CSV table of N, CA and C and ligand atoms in Angstrom, one decimal:
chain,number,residue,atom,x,y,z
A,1,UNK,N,-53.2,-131.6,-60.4
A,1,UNK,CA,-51.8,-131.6,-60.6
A,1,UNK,C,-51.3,-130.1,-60.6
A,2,UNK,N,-49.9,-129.8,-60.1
A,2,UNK,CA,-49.6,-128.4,-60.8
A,2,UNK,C,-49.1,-128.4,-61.7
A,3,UNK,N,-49.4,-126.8,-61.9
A,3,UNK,CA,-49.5,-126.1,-63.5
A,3,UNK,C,-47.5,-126.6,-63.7
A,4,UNK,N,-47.4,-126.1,-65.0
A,4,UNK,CA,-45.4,-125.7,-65.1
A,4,UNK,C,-45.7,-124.4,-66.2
A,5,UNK,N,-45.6,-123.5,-65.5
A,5,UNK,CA,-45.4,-122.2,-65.8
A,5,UNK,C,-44.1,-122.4,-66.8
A,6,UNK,N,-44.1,-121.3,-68.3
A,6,UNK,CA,-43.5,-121.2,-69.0
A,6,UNK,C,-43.7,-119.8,-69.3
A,7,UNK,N,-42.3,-119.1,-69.3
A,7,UNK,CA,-42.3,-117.5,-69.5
A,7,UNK,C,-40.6,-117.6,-70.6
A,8,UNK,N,-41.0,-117.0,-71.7
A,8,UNK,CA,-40.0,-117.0,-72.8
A,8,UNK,C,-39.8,-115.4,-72.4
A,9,UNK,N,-38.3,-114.5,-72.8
A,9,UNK,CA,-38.1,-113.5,-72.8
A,9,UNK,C,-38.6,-112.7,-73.8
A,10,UNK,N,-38.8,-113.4,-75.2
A,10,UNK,CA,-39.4,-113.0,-76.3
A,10,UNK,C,-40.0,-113.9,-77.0
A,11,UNK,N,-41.2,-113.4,-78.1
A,11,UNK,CA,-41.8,-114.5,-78.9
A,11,UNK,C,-40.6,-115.5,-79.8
A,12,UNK,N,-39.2,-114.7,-80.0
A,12,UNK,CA,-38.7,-115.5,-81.1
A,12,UNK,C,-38.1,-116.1,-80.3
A,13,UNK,N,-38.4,-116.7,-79.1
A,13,UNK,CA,-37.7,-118.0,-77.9
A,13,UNK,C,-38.8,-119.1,-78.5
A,14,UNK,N,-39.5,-118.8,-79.2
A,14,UNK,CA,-41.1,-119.9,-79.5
A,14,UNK,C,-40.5,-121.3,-80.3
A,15,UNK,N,-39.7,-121.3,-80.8
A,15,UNK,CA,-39.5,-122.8,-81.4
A,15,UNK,C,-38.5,-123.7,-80.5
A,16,UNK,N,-38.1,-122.8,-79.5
A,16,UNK,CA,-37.6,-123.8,-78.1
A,16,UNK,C,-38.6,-123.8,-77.5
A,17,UNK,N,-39.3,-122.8,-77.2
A,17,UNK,CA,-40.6,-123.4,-76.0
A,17,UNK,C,-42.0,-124.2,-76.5
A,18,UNK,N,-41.4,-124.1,-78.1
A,18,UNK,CA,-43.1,-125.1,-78.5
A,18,UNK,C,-42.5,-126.9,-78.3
A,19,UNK,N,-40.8,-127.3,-78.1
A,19,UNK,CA,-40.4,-128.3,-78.0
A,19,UNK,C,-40.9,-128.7,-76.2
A,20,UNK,N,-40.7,-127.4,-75.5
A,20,UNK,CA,-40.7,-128.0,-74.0
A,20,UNK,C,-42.6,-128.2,-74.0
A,21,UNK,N,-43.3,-127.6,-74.9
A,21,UNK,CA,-44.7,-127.4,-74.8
A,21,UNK,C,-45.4,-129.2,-75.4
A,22,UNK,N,-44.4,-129.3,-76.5
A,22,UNK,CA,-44.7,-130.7,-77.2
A,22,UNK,C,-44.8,-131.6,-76.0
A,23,UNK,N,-43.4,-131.3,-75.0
A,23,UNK,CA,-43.4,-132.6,-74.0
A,23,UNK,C,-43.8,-132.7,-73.4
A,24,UNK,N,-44.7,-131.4,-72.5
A,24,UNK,CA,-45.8,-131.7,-71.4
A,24,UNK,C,-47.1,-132.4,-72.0
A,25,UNK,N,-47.5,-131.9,-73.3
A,25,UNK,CA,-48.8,-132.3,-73.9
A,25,UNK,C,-48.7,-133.8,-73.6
A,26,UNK,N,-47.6,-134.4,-74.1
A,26,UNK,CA,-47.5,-135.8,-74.4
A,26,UNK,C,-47.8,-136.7,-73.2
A,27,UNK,N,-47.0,-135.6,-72.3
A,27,UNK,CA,-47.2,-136.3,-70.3
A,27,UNK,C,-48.4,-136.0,-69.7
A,28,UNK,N,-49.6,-135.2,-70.5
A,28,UNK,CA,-50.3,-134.8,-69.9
A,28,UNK,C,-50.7,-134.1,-68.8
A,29,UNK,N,-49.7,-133.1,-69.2
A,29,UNK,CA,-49.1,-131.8,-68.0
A,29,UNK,C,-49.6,-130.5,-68.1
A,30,UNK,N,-50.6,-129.5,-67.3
A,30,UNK,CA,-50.7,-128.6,-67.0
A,30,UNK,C,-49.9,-127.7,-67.6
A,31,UNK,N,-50.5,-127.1,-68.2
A,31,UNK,CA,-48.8,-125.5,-68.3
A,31,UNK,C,-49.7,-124.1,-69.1
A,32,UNK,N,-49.1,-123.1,-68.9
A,32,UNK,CA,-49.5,-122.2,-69.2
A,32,UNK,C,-48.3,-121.6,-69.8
A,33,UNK,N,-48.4,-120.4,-71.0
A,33,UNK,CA,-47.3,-120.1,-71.7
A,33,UNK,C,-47.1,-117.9,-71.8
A,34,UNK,N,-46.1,-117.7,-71.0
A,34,UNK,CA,-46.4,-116.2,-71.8
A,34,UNK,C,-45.0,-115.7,-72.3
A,35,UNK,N,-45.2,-114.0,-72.4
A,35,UNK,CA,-44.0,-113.7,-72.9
A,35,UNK,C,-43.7,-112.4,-71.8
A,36,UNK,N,-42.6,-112.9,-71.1
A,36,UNK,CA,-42.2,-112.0,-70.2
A,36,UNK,C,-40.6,-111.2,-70.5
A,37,UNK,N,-40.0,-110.3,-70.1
A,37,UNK,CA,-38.8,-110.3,-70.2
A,37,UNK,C,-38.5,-109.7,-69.1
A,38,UNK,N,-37.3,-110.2,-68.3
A,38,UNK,CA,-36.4,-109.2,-67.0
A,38,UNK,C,-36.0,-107.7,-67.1
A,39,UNK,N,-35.9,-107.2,-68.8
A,39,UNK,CA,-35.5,-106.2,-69.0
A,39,UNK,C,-36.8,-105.2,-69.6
A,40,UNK,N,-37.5,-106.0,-70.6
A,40,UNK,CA,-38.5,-105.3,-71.3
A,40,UNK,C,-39.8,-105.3,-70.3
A,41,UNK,N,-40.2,-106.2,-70.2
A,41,UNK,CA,-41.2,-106.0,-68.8
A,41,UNK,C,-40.8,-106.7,-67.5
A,42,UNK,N,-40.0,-106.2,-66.6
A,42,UNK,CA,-39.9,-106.6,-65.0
A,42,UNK,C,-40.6,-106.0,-64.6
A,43,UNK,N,-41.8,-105.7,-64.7
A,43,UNK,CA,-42.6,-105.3,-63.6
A,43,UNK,C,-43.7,-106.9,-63.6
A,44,UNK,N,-44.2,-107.0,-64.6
A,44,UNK,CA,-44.7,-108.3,-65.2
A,44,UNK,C,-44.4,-109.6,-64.8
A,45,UNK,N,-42.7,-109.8,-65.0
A,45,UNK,CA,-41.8,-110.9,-64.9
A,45,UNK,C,-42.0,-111.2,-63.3
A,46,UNK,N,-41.7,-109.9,-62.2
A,46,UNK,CA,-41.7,-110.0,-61.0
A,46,UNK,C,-43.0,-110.6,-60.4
A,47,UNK,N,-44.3,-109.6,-60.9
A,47,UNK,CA,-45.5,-110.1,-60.6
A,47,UNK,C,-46.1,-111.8,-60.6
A,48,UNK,N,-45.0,-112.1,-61.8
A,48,UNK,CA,-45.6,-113.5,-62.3
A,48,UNK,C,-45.3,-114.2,-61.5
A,49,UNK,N,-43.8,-114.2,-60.9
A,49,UNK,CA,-43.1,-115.0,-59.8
A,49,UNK,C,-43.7,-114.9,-58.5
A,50,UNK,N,-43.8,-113.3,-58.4
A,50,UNK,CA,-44.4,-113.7,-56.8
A,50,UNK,C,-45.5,-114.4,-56.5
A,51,UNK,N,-46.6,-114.8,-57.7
A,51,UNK,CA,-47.7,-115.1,-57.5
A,51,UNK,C,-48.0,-116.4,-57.8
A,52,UNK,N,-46.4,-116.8,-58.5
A,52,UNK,CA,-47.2,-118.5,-58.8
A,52,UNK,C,-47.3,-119.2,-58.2
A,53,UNK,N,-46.7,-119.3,-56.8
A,53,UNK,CA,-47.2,-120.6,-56.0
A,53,UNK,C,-49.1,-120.0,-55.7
A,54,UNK,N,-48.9,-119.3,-55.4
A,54,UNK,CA,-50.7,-119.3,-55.1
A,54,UNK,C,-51.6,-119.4,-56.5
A,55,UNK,N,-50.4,-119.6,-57.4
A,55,UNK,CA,-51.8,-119.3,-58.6
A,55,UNK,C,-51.6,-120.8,-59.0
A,56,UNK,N,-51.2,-122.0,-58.5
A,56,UNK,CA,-51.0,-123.3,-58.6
A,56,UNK,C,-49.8,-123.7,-59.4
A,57,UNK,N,-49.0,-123.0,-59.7
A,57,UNK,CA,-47.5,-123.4,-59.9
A,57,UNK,C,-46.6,-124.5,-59.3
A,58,UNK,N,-46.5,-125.4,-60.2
A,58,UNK,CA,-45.4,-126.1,-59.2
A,58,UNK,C,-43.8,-126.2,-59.4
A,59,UNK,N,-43.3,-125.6,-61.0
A,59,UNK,CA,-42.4,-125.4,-61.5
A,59,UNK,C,-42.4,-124.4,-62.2
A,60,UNK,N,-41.3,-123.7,-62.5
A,60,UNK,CA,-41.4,-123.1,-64.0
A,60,UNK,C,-40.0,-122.8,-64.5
A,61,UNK,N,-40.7,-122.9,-66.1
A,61,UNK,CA,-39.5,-122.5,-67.2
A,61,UNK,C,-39.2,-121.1,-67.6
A,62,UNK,N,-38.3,-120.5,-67.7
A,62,UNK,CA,-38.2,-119.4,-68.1
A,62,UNK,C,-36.7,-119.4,-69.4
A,63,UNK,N,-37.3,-119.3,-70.4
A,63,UNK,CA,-35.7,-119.4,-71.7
A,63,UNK,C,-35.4,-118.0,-72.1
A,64,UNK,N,-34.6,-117.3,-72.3
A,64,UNK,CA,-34.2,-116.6,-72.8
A,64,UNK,C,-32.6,-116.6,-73.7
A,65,UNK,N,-32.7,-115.6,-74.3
A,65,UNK,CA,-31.1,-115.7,-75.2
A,65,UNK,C,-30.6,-114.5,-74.2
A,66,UNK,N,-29.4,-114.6,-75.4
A,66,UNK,CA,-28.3,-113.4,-74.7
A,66,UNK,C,-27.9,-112.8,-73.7
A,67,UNK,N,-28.2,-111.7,-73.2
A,67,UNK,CA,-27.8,-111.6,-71.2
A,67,UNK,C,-28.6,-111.8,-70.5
A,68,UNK,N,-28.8,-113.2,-70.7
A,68,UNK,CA,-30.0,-114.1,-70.5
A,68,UNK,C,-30.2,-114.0,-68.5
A,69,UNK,N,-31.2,-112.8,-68.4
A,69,UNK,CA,-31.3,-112.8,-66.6
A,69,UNK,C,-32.5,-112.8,-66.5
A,70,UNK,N,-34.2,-113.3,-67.7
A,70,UNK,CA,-34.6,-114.2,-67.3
A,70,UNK,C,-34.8,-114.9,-65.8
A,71,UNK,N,-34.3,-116.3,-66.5
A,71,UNK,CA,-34.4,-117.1,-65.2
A,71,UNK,C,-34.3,-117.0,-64.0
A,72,UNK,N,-32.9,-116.3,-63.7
A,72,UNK,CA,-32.6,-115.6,-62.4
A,72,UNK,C,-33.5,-114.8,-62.0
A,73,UNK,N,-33.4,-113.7,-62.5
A,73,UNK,CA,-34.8,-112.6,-62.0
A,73,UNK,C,-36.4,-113.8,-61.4
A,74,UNK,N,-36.6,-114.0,-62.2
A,74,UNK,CA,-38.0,-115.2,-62.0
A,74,UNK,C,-37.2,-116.0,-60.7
A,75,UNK,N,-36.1,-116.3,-60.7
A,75,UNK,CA,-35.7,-117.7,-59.6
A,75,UNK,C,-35.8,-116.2,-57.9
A,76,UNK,N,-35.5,-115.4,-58.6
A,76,UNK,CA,-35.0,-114.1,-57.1
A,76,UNK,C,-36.5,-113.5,-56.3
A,77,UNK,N,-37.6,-114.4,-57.0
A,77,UNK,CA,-39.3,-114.1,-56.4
A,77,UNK,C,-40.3,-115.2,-56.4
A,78,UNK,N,-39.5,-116.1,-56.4
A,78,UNK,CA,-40.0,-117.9,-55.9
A,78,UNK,C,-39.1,-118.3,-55.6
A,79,UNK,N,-39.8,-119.5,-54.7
A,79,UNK,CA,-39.1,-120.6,-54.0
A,79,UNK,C,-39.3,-121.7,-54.6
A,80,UNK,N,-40.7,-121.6,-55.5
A,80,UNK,CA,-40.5,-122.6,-56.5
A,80,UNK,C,-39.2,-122.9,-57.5
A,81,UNK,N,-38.8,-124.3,-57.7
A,81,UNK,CA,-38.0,-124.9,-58.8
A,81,UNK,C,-37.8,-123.9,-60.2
A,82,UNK,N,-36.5,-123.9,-60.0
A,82,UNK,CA,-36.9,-122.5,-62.2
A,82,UNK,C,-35.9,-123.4,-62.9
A,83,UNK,N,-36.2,-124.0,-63.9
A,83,UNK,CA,-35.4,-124.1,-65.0
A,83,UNK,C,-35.0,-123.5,-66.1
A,84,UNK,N,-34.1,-123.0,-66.4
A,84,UNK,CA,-33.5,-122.0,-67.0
A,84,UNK,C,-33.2,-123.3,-68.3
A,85,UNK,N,-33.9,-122.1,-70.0
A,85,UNK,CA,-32.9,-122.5,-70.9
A,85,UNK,C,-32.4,-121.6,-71.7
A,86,UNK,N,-31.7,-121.8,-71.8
A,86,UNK,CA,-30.8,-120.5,-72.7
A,86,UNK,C,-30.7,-120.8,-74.4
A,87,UNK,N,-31.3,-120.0,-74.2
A,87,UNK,CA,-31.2,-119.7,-76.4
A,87,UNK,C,-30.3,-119.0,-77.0
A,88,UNK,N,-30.0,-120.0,-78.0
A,88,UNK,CA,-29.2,-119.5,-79.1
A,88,UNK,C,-29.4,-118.0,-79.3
A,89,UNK,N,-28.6,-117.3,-79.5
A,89,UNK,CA,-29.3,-115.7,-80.2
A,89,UNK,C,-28.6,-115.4,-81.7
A,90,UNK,N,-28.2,-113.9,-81.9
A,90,UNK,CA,-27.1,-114.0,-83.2
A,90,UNK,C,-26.0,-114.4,-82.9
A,91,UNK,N,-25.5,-114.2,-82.0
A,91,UNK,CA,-24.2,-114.1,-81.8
A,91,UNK,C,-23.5,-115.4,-80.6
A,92,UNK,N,-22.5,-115.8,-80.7
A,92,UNK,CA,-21.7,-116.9,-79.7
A,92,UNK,C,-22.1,-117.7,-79.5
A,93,UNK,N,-23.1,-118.2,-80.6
A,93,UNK,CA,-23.5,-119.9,-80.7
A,93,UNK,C,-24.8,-120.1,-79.4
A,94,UNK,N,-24.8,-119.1,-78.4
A,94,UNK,CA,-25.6,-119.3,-77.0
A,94,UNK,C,-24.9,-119.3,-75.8
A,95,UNK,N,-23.7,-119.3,-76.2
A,95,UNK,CA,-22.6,-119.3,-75.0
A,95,UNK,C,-22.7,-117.9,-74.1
A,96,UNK,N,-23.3,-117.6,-74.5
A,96,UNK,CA,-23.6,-115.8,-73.6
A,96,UNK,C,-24.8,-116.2,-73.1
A,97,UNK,N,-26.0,-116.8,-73.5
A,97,UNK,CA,-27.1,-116.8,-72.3
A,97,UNK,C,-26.5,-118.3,-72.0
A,98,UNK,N,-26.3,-119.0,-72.2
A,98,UNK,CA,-25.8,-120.4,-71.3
A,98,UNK,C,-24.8,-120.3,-70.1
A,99,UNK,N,-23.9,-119.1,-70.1
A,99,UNK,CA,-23.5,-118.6,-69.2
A,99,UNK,C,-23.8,-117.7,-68.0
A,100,UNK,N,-24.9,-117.2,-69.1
A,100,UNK,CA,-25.5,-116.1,-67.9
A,100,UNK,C,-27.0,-116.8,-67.2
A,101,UNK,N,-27.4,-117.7,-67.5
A,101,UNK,CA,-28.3,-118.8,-66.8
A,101,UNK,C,-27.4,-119.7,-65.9
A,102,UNK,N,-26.5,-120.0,-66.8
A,102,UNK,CA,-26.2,-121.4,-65.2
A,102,UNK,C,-25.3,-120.7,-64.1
A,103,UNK,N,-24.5,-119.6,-64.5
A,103,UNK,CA,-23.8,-119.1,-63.5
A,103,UNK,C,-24.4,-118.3,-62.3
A,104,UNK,N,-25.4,-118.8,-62.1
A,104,UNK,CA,-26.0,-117.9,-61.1
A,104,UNK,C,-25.0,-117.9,-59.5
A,105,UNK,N,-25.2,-116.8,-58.9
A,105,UNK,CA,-24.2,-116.8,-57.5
A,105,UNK,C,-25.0,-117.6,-56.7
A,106,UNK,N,-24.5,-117.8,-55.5
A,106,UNK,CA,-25.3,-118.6,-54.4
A,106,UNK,C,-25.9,-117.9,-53.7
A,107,UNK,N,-27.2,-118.7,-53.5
A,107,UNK,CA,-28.3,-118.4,-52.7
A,107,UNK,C,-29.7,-118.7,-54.1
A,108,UNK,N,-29.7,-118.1,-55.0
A,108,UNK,CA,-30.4,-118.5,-55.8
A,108,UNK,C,-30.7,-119.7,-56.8
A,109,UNK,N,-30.8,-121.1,-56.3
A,109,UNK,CA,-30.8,-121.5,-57.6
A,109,UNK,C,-31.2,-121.3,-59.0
A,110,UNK,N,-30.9,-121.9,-60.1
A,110,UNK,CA,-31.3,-121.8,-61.6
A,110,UNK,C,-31.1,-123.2,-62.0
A,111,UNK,N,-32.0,-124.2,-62.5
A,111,UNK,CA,-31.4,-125.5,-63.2
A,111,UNK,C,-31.6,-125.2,-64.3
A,112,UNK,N,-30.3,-125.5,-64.9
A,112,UNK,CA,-29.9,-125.1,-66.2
A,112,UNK,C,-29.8,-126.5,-67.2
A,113,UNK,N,-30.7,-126.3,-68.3
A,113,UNK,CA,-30.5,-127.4,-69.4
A,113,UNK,C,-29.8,-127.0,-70.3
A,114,UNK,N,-29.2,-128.0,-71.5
A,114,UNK,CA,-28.4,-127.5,-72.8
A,114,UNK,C,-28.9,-126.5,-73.9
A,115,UNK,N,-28.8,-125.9,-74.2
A,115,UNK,CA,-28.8,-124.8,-75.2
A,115,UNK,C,-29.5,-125.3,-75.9
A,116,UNK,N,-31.0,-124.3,-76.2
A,116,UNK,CA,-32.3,-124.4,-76.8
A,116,UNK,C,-33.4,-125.7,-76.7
A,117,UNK,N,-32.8,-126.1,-75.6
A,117,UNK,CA,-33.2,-128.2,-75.3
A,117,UNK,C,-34.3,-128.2,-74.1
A,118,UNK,N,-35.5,-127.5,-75.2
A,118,UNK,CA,-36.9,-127.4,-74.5
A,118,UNK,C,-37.1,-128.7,-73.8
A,119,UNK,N,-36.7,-129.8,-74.7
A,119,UNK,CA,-37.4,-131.0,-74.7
A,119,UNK,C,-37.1,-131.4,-72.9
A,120,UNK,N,-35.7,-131.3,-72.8
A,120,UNK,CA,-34.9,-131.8,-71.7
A,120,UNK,C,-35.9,-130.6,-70.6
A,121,UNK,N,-36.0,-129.3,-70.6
A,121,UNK,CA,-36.4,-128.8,-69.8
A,121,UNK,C,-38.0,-129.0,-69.4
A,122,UNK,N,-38.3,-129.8,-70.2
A,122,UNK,CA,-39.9,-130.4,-69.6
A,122,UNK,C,-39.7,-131.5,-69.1
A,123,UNK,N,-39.2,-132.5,-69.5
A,123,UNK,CA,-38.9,-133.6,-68.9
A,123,UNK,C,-38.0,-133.5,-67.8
A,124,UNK,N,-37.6,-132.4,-67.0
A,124,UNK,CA,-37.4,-132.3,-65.5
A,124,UNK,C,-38.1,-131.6,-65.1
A,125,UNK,N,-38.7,-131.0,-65.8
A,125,UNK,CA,-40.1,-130.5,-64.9
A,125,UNK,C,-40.8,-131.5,-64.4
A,126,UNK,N,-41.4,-132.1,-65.7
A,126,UNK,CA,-42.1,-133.5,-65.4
A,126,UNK,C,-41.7,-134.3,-63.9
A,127,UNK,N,-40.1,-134.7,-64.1
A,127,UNK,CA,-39.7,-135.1,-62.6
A,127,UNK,C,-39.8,-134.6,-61.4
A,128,UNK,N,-40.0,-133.2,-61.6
A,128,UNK,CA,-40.1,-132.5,-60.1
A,128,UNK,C,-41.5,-133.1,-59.6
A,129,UNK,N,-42.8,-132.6,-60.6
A,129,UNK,CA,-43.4,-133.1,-60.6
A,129,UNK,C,-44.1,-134.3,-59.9
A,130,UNK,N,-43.5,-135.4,-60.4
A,130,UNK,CA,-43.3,-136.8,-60.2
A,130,UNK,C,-43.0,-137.0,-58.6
A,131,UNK,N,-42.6,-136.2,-58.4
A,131,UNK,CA,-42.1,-136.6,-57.1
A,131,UNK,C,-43.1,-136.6,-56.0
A,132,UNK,N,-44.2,-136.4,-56.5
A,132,UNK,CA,-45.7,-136.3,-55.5
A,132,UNK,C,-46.8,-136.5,-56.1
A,133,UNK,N,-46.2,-137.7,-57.7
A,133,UNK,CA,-47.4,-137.6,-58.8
A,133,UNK,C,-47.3,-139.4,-59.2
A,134,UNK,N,-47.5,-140.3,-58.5
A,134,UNK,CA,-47.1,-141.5,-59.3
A,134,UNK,C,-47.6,-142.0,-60.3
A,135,UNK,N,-49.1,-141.3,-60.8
A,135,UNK,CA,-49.3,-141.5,-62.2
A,135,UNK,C,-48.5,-140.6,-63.0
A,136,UNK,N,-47.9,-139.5,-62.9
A,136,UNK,CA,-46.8,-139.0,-63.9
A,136,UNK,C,-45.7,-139.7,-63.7
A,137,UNK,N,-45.0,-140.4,-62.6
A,137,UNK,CA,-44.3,-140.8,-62.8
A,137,UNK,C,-44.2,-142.2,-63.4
A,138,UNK,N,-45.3,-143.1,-63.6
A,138,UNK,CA,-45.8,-143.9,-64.5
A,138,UNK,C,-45.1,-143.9,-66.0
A,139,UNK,N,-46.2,-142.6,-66.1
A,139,UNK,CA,-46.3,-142.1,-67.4
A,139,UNK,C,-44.2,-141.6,-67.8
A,140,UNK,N,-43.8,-141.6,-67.0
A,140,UNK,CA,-42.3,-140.9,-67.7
A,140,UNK,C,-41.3,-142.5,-67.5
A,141,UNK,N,-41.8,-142.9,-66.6
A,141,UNK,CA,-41.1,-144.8,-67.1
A,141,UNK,C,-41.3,-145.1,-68.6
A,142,UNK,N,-42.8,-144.4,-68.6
A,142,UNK,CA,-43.0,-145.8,-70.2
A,142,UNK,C,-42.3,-145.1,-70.8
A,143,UNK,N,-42.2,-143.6,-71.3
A,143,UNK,CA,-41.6,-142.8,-72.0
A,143,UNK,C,-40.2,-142.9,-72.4
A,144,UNK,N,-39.4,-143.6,-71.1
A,144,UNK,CA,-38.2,-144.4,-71.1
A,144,UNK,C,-38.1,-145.6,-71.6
A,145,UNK,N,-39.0,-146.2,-71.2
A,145,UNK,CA,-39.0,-147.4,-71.9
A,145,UNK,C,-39.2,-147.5,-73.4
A,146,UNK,N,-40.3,-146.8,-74.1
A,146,UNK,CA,-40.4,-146.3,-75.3
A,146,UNK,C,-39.0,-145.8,-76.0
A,147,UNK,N,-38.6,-145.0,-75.8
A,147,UNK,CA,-37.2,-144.4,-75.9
A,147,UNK,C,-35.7,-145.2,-76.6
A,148,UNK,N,-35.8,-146.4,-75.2
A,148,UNK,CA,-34.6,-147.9,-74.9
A,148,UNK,C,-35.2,-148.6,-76.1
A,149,UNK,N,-36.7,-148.6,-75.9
A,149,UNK,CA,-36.9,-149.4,-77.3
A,149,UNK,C,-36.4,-149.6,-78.5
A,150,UNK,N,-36.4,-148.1,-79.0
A,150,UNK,CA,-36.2,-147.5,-80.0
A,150,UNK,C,-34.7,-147.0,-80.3
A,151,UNK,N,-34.0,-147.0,-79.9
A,151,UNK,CA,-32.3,-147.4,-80.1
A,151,UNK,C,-32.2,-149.4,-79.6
A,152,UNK,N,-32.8,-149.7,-79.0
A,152,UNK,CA,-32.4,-150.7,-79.2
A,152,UNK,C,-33.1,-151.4,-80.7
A,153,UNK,N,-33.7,-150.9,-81.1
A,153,UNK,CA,-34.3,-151.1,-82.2
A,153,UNK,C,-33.2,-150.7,-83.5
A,154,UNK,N,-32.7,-149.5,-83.4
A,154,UNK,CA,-31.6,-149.2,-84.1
A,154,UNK,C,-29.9,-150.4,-83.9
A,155,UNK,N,-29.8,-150.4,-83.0
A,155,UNK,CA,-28.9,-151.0,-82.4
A,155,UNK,C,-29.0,-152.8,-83.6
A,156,UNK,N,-30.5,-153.4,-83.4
A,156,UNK,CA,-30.4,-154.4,-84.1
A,156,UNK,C,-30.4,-154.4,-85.6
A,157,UNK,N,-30.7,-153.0,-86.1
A,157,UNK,CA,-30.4,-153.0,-87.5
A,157,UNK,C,-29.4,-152.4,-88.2
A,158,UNK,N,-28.4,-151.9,-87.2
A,158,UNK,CA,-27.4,-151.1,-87.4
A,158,UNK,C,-25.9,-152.2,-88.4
A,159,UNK,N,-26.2,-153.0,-87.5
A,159,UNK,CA,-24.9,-154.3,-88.6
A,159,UNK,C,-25.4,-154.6,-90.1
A,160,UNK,N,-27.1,-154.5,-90.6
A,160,UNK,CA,-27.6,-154.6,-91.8
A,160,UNK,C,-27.1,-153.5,-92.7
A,161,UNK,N,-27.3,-152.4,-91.8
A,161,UNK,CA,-26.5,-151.1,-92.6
A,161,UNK,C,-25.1,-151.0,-93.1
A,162,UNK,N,-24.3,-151.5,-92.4
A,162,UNK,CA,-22.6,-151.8,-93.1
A,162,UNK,C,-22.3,-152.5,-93.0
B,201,RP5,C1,-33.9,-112.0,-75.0
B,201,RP5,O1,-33.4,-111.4,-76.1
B,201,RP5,C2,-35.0,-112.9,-75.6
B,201,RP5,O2,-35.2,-114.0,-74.7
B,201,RP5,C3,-34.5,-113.3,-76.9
B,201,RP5,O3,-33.9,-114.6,-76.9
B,201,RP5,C4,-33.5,-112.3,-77.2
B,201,RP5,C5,-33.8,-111.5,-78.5
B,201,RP5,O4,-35.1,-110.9,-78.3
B,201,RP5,P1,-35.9,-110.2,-79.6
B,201,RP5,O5,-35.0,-109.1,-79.9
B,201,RP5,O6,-35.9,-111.3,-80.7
B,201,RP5,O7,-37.2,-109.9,-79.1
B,201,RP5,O8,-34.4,-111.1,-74.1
């Protein structure tokens, strides 16, 4: 299977990327994890991109906060899929890297998930994935199914509550 490359801009991106790390474990997904940044090391960041499809890449994450150009930069040296997630930082709630992830210009994509929502950005990795994996895509049915369960489970005990 391929890997899904995960590149945070800094270590303090770590409690969004240990949620996207939780998800692949569960799907039993390949991935590898570092700490890159667009601004503090692009020489690094660039190297990483140009090389992941030959280094068995089939996706990758890249999260960053604040003038969050991360993902972009990584999306501007593969052709591989980049999901961008944007983190919270101090300031604007995240609205400054959530901006500066999904607004990419055209020609480059960036798939952009909700603000710090690791979880969401594995679980479409997973799907990319899927798309050439039918035992992963197995494995992300039941995951749904599990999921429906479990609000419908709420759902039937929700009238007991009030
Ligand atoms: C971004 O700046 C990182 O992705 C992080 O979200 C933010 C702050 O980085 P640190 O100052 O905590 O290293 O590049």
């Amino acid at each position: 299977m391929k890997k899904v490359g995960i590149v945070m801009g800094s270590d303090s991106d770590l409690p969004v990327i240990q949620k996207a790390v939780d998800q692949l474990r569960a799907l039993e997904i390949p991935f590898e994890v570092h700490v890159y940044s667009a601004h503090r090391t692009p020489v690094e960041a660039r190297d990483f991109s140009l090389s992941a499809r030959e280094k068995g890449f089939g996706v990758i994450i890249a999260a960053a906060g604040m003038a969050a150009h991360l993902a972009g930069a990584i999306a501007a040296n593969t052709t591989l899929p980049v999901i961008g997630i944007p983190c919270k930082g101090p300031a604007l709630d995240g609205m400054d890297a959530l901006l500066s992830t999904v607004q990419m210009p055209s020609g480059i994509p960036v798939a952009t998930v909700g603000v710090n929502n690791g979880a969401n950005a594995a679980l479409l990795a997973a799907q990319i994935l899927a798309v050439e994996d039918a035992a992963l895509a197995q494995r992300l049915s039941a995951k749904r199914a599990a999921d429906t369960a479990k609000v419908l489970e709420k759902d039937a005990g929700i009238a007991a509550r009030l």
